[in-house]
C-alpha atoms as a PDB file:
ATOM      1  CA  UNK A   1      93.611  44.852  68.870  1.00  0.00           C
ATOM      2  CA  UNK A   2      90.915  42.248  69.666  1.00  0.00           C
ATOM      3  CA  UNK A   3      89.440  40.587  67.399  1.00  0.00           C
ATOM      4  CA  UNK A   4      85.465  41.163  66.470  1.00  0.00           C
ATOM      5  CA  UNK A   5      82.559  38.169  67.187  1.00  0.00           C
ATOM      6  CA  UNK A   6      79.561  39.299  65.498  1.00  0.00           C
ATOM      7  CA  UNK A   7      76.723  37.651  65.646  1.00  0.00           C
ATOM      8  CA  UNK A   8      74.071  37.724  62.843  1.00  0.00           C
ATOM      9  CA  UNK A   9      69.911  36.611  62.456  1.00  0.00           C
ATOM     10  CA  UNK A  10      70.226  35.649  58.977  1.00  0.00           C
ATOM     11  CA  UNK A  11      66.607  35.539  57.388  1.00  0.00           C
ATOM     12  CA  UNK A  12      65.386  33.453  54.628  1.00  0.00           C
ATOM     13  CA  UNK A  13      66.609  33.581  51.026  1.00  0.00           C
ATOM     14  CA  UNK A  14      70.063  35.574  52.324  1.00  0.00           C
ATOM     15  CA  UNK A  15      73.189  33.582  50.976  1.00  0.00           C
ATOM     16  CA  UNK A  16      75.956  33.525  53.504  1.00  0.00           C
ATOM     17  CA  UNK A  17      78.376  35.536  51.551  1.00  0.00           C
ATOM     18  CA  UNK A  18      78.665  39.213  50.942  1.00  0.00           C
ATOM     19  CA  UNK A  19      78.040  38.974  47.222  1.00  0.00           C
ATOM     20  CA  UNK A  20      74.304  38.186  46.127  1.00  0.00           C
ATOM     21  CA  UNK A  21      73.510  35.755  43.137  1.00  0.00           C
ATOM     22  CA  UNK A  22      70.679  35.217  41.202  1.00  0.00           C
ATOM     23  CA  UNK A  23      67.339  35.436  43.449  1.00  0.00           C
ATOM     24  CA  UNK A  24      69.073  35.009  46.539  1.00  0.00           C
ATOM     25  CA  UNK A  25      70.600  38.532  48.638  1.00  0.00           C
ATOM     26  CA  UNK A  26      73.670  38.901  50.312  1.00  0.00           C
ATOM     27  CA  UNK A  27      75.011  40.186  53.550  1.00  0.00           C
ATOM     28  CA  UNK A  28      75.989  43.405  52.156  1.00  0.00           C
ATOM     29  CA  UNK A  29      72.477  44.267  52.620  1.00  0.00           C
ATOM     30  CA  UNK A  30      72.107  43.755  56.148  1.00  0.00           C
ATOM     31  CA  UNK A  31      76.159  44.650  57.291  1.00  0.00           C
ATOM     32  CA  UNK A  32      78.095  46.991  56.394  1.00  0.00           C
ATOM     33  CA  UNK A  33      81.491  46.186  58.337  1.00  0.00           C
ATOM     34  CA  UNK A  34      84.882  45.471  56.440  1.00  0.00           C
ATOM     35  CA  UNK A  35      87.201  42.915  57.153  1.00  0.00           C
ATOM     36  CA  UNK A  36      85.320  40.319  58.585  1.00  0.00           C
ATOM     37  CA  UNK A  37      84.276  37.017  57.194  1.00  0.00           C
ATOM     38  CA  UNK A  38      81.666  34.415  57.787  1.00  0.00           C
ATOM     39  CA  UNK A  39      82.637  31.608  59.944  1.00  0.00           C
ATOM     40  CA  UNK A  40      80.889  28.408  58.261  1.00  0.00           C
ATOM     41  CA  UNK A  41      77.890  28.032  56.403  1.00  0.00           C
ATOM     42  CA  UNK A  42      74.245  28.403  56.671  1.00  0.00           C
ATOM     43  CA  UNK A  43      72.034  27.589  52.717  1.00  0.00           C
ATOM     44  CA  UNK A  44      69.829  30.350  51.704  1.00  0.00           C
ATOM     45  CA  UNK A  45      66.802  28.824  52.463  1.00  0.00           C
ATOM     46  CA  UNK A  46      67.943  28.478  56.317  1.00  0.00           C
ATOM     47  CA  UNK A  47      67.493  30.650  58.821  1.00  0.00           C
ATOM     48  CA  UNK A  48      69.135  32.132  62.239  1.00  0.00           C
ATOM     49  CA  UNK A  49      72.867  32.369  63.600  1.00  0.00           C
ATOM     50  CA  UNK A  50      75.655  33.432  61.460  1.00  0.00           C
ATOM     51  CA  UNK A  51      78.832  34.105  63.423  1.00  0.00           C
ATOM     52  CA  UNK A  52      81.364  36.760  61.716  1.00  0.00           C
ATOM     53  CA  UNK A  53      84.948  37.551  62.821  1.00  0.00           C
ATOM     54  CA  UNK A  54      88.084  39.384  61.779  1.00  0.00           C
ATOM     55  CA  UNK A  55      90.007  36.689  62.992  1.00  0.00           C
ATOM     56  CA  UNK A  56      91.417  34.055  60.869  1.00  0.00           C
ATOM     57  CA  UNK A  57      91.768  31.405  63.559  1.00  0.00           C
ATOM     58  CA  UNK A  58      88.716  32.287  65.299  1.00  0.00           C
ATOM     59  CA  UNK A  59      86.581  31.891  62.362  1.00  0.00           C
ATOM     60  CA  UNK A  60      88.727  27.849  62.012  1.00  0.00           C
ATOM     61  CA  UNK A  61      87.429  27.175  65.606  1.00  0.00           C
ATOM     62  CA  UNK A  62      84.213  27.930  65.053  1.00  0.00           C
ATOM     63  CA  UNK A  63      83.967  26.279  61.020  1.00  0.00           C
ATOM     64  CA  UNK A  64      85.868  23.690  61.221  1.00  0.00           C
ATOM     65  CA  UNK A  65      84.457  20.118  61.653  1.00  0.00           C
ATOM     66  CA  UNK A  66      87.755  18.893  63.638  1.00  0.00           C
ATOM     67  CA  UNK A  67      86.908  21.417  66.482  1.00  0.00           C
ATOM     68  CA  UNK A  68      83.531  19.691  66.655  1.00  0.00           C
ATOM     69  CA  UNK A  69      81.495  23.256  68.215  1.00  0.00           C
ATOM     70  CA  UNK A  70      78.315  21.937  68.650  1.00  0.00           C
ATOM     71  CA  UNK A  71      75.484  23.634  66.554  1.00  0.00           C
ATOM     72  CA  UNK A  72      72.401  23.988  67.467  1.00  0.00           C
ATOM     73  CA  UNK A  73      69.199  23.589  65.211  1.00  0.00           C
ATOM     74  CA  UNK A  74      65.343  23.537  65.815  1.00  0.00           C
ATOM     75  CA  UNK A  75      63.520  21.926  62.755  1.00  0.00           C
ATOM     76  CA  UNK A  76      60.048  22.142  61.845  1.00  0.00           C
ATOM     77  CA  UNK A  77      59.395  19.047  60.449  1.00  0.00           C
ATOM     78  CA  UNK A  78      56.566  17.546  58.455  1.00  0.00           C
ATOM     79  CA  UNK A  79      54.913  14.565  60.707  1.00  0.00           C
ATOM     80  CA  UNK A  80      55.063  13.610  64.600  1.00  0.00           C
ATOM     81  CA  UNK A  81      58.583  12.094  65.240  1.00  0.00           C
ATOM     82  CA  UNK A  82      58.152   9.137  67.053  1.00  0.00           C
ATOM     83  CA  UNK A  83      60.839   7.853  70.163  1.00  0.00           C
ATOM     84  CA  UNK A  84      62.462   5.723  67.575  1.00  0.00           C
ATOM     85  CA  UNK A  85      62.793   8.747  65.294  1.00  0.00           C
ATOM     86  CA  UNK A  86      64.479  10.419  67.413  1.00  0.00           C
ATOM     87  CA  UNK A  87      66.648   7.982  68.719  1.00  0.00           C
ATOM     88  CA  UNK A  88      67.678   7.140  65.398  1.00  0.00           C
ATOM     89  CA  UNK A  89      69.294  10.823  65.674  1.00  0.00           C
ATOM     90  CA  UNK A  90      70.918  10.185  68.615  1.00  0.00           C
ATOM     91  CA  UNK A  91      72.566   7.337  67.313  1.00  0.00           C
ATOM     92  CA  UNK A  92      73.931   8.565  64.024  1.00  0.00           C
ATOM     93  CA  UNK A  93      71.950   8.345  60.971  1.00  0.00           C
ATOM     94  CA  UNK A  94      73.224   6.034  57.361  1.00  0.00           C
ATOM     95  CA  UNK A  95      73.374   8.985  54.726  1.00  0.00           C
ATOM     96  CA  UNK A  96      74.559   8.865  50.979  1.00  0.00           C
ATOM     97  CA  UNK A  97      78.058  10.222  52.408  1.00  0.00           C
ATOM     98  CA  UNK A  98      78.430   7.955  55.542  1.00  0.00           C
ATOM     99  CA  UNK A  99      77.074   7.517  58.947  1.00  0.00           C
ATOM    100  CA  UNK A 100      76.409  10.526  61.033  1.00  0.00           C
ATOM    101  CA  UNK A 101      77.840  11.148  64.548  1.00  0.00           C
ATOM    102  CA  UNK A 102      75.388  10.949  66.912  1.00  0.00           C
ATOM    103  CA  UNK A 103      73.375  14.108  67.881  1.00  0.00           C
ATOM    104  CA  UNK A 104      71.733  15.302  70.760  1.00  0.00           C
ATOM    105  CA  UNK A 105      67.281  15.377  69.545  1.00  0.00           C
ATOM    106  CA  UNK A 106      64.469  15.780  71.711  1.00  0.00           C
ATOM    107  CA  UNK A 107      60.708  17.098  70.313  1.00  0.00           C
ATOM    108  CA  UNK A 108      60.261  20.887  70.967  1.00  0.00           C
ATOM    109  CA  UNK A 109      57.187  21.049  72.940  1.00  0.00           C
ATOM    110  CA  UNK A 110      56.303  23.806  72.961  1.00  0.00           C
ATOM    111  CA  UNK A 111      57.685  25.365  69.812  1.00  0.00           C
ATOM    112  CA  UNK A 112      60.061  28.031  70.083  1.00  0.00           C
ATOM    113  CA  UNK A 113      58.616  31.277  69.843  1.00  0.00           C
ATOM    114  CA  UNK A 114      59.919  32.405  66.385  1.00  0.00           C
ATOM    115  CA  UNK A 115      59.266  35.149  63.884  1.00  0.00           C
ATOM    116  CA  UNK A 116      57.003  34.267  61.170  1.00  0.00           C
ATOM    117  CA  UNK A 117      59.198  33.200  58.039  1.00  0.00           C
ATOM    118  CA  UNK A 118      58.973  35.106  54.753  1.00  0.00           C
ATOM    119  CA  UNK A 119      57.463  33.504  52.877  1.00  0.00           C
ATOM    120  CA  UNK A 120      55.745  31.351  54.776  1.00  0.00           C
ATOM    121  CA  UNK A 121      56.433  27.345  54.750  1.00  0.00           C
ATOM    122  CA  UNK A 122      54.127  24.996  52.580  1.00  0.00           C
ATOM    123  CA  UNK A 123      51.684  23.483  55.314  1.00  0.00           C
ATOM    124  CA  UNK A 124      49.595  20.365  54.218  1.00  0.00           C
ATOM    125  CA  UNK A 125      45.757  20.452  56.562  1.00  0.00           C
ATOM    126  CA  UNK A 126      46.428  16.857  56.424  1.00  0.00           C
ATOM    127  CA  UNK A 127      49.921  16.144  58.121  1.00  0.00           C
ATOM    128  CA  UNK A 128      50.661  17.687  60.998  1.00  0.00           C
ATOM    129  CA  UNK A 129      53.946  19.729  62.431  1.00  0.00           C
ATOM    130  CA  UNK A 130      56.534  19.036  64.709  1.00  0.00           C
ATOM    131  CA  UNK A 131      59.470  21.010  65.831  1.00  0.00           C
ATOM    132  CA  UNK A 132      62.813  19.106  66.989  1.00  0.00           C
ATOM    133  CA  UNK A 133      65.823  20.559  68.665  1.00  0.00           C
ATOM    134  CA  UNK A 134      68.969  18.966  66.879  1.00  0.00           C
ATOM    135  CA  UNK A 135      72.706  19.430  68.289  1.00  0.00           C
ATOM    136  CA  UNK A 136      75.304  18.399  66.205  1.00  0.00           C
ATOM    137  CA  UNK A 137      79.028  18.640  66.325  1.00  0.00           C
ATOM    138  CA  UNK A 138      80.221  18.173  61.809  1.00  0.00           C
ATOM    139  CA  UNK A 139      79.303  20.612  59.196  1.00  0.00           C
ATOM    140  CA  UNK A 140      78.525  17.898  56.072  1.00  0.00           C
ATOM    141  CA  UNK A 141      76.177  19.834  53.418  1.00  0.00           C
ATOM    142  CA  UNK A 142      72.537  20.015  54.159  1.00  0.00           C
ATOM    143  CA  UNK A 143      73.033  17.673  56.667  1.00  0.00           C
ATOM    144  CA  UNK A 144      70.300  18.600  59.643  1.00  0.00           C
ATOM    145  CA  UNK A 145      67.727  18.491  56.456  1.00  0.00           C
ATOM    146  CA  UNK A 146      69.268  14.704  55.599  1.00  0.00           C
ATOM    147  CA  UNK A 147      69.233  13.512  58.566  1.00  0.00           C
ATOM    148  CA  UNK A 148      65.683  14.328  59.110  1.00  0.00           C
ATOM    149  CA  UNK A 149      64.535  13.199  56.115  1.00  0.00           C
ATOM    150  CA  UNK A 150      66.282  10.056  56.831  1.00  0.00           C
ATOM    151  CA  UNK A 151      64.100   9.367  59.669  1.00  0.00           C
ATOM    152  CA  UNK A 152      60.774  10.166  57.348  1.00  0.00           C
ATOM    153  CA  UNK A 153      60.454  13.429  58.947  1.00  0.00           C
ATOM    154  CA  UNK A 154      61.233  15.808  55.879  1.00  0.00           C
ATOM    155  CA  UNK A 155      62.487  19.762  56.954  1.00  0.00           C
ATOM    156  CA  UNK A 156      60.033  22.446  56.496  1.00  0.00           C
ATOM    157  CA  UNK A 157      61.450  25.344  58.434  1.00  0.00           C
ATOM    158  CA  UNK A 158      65.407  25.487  59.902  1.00  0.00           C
ATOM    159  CA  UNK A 159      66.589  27.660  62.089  1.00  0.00           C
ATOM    160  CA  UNK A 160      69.855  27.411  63.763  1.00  0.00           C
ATOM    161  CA  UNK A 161      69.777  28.652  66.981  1.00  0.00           C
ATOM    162  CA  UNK A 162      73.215  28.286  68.731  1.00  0.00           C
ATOM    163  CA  UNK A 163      76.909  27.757  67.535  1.00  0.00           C
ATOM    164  CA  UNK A 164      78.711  26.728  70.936  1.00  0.00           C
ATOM    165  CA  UNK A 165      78.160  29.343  72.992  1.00  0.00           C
ATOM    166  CA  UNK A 166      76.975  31.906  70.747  1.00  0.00           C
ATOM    167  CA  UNK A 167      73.239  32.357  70.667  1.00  0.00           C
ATOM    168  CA  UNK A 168      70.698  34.070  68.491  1.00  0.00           C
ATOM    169  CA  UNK A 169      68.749  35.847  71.924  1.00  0.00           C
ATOM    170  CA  UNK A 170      67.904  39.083  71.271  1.00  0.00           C
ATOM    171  CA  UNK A 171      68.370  39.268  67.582  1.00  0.00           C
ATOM    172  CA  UNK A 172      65.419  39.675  65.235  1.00  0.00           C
ATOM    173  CA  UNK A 173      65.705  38.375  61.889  1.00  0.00           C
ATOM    174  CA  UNK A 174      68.337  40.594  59.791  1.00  0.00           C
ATOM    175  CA  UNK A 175      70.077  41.927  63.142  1.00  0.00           C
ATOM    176  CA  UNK A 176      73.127  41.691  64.028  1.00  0.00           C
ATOM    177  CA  UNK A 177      74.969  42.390  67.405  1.00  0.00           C
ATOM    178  CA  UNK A 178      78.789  42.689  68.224  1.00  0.00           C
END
């Protein structure tokens, strides 16, 4: 039999587990298929692609940092980022845990054309908003939102928007699509 890819908008404040704790829900609410599993991770106050799979070794491809599948993020960030900003992300950024590999950033102009986030982000009249696409091929906790910060651009909104070749087109937030 072969083995089941499905691919999954997870919205705001959904943990990505089956099981819901505390404030956050699960994916119980949103699918309702047995025997598959999430492959890797994506924090409850994240949005966009969660792949799911039957398949034990399919779900180590895609979750494991020693495949390196590239994932693919666009960031609302607080602040313009400037070149060197960004080319700070290319090159790998100094975090708590170690230097980064280097990702692939470039400024999102225009911003994608996403679904308005529930509840909405904390916007400042003051300091503007930019959104940044950011590839990048290890899975270290919270690390898009470090390495942002890093660069003085702290994460408002994140929204993952490609593992590999696996996209989130054509998935609203909360679908899911085998």
């Amino acid at each position: 039999m072969p083995s089941r890819l499905i691919r999954f908008n997870k919205p705001y404040g959904v943990l990505s587990q089956f099981t819901p704790e505390g404030r956050w829900r699960g994916l119980k609410d949103f699918i309702d298929i047995p025997g598959v599993y999430v492959a890797g991770r994506l924090d409850a106050d994240s949005e966009g692609l969660l792949l799911l799979t039957d398949d034990g070794q399919l779900q180590a491809r895609i979750a494991d940092p020693r495949f390196k599948m590239e994932k693919t993020y666009w960031v609302q960030v607080e602040g313009v980022p400037t070149e060197e900003a960004l080319a700070a992300l290319r090159e790998g950024v100094q975090l708590n845990d170690g230097l980064t590999r280097p990702a692939r950033a470039r400024l999102l102009d225009p911003p994608p054309d996403v679904w308005v986030r529930q509840p909405p982000i904390r916007e400042r009249k003051s300091i503007p908003t930019a959104w940044l696409e950011l590839a990048i091929s290890e899975g270290r906790n919270r690390q898009v939102r470090r390495m942002t910060a890093a660069v003085g651009l702290p994460t408002l909104r994140l929204i993952r928007a490609a593992i590999g070749p696996h996209t989130l087109d054509g998935l609203a937030p909360g679908a899911w699509a085998e």
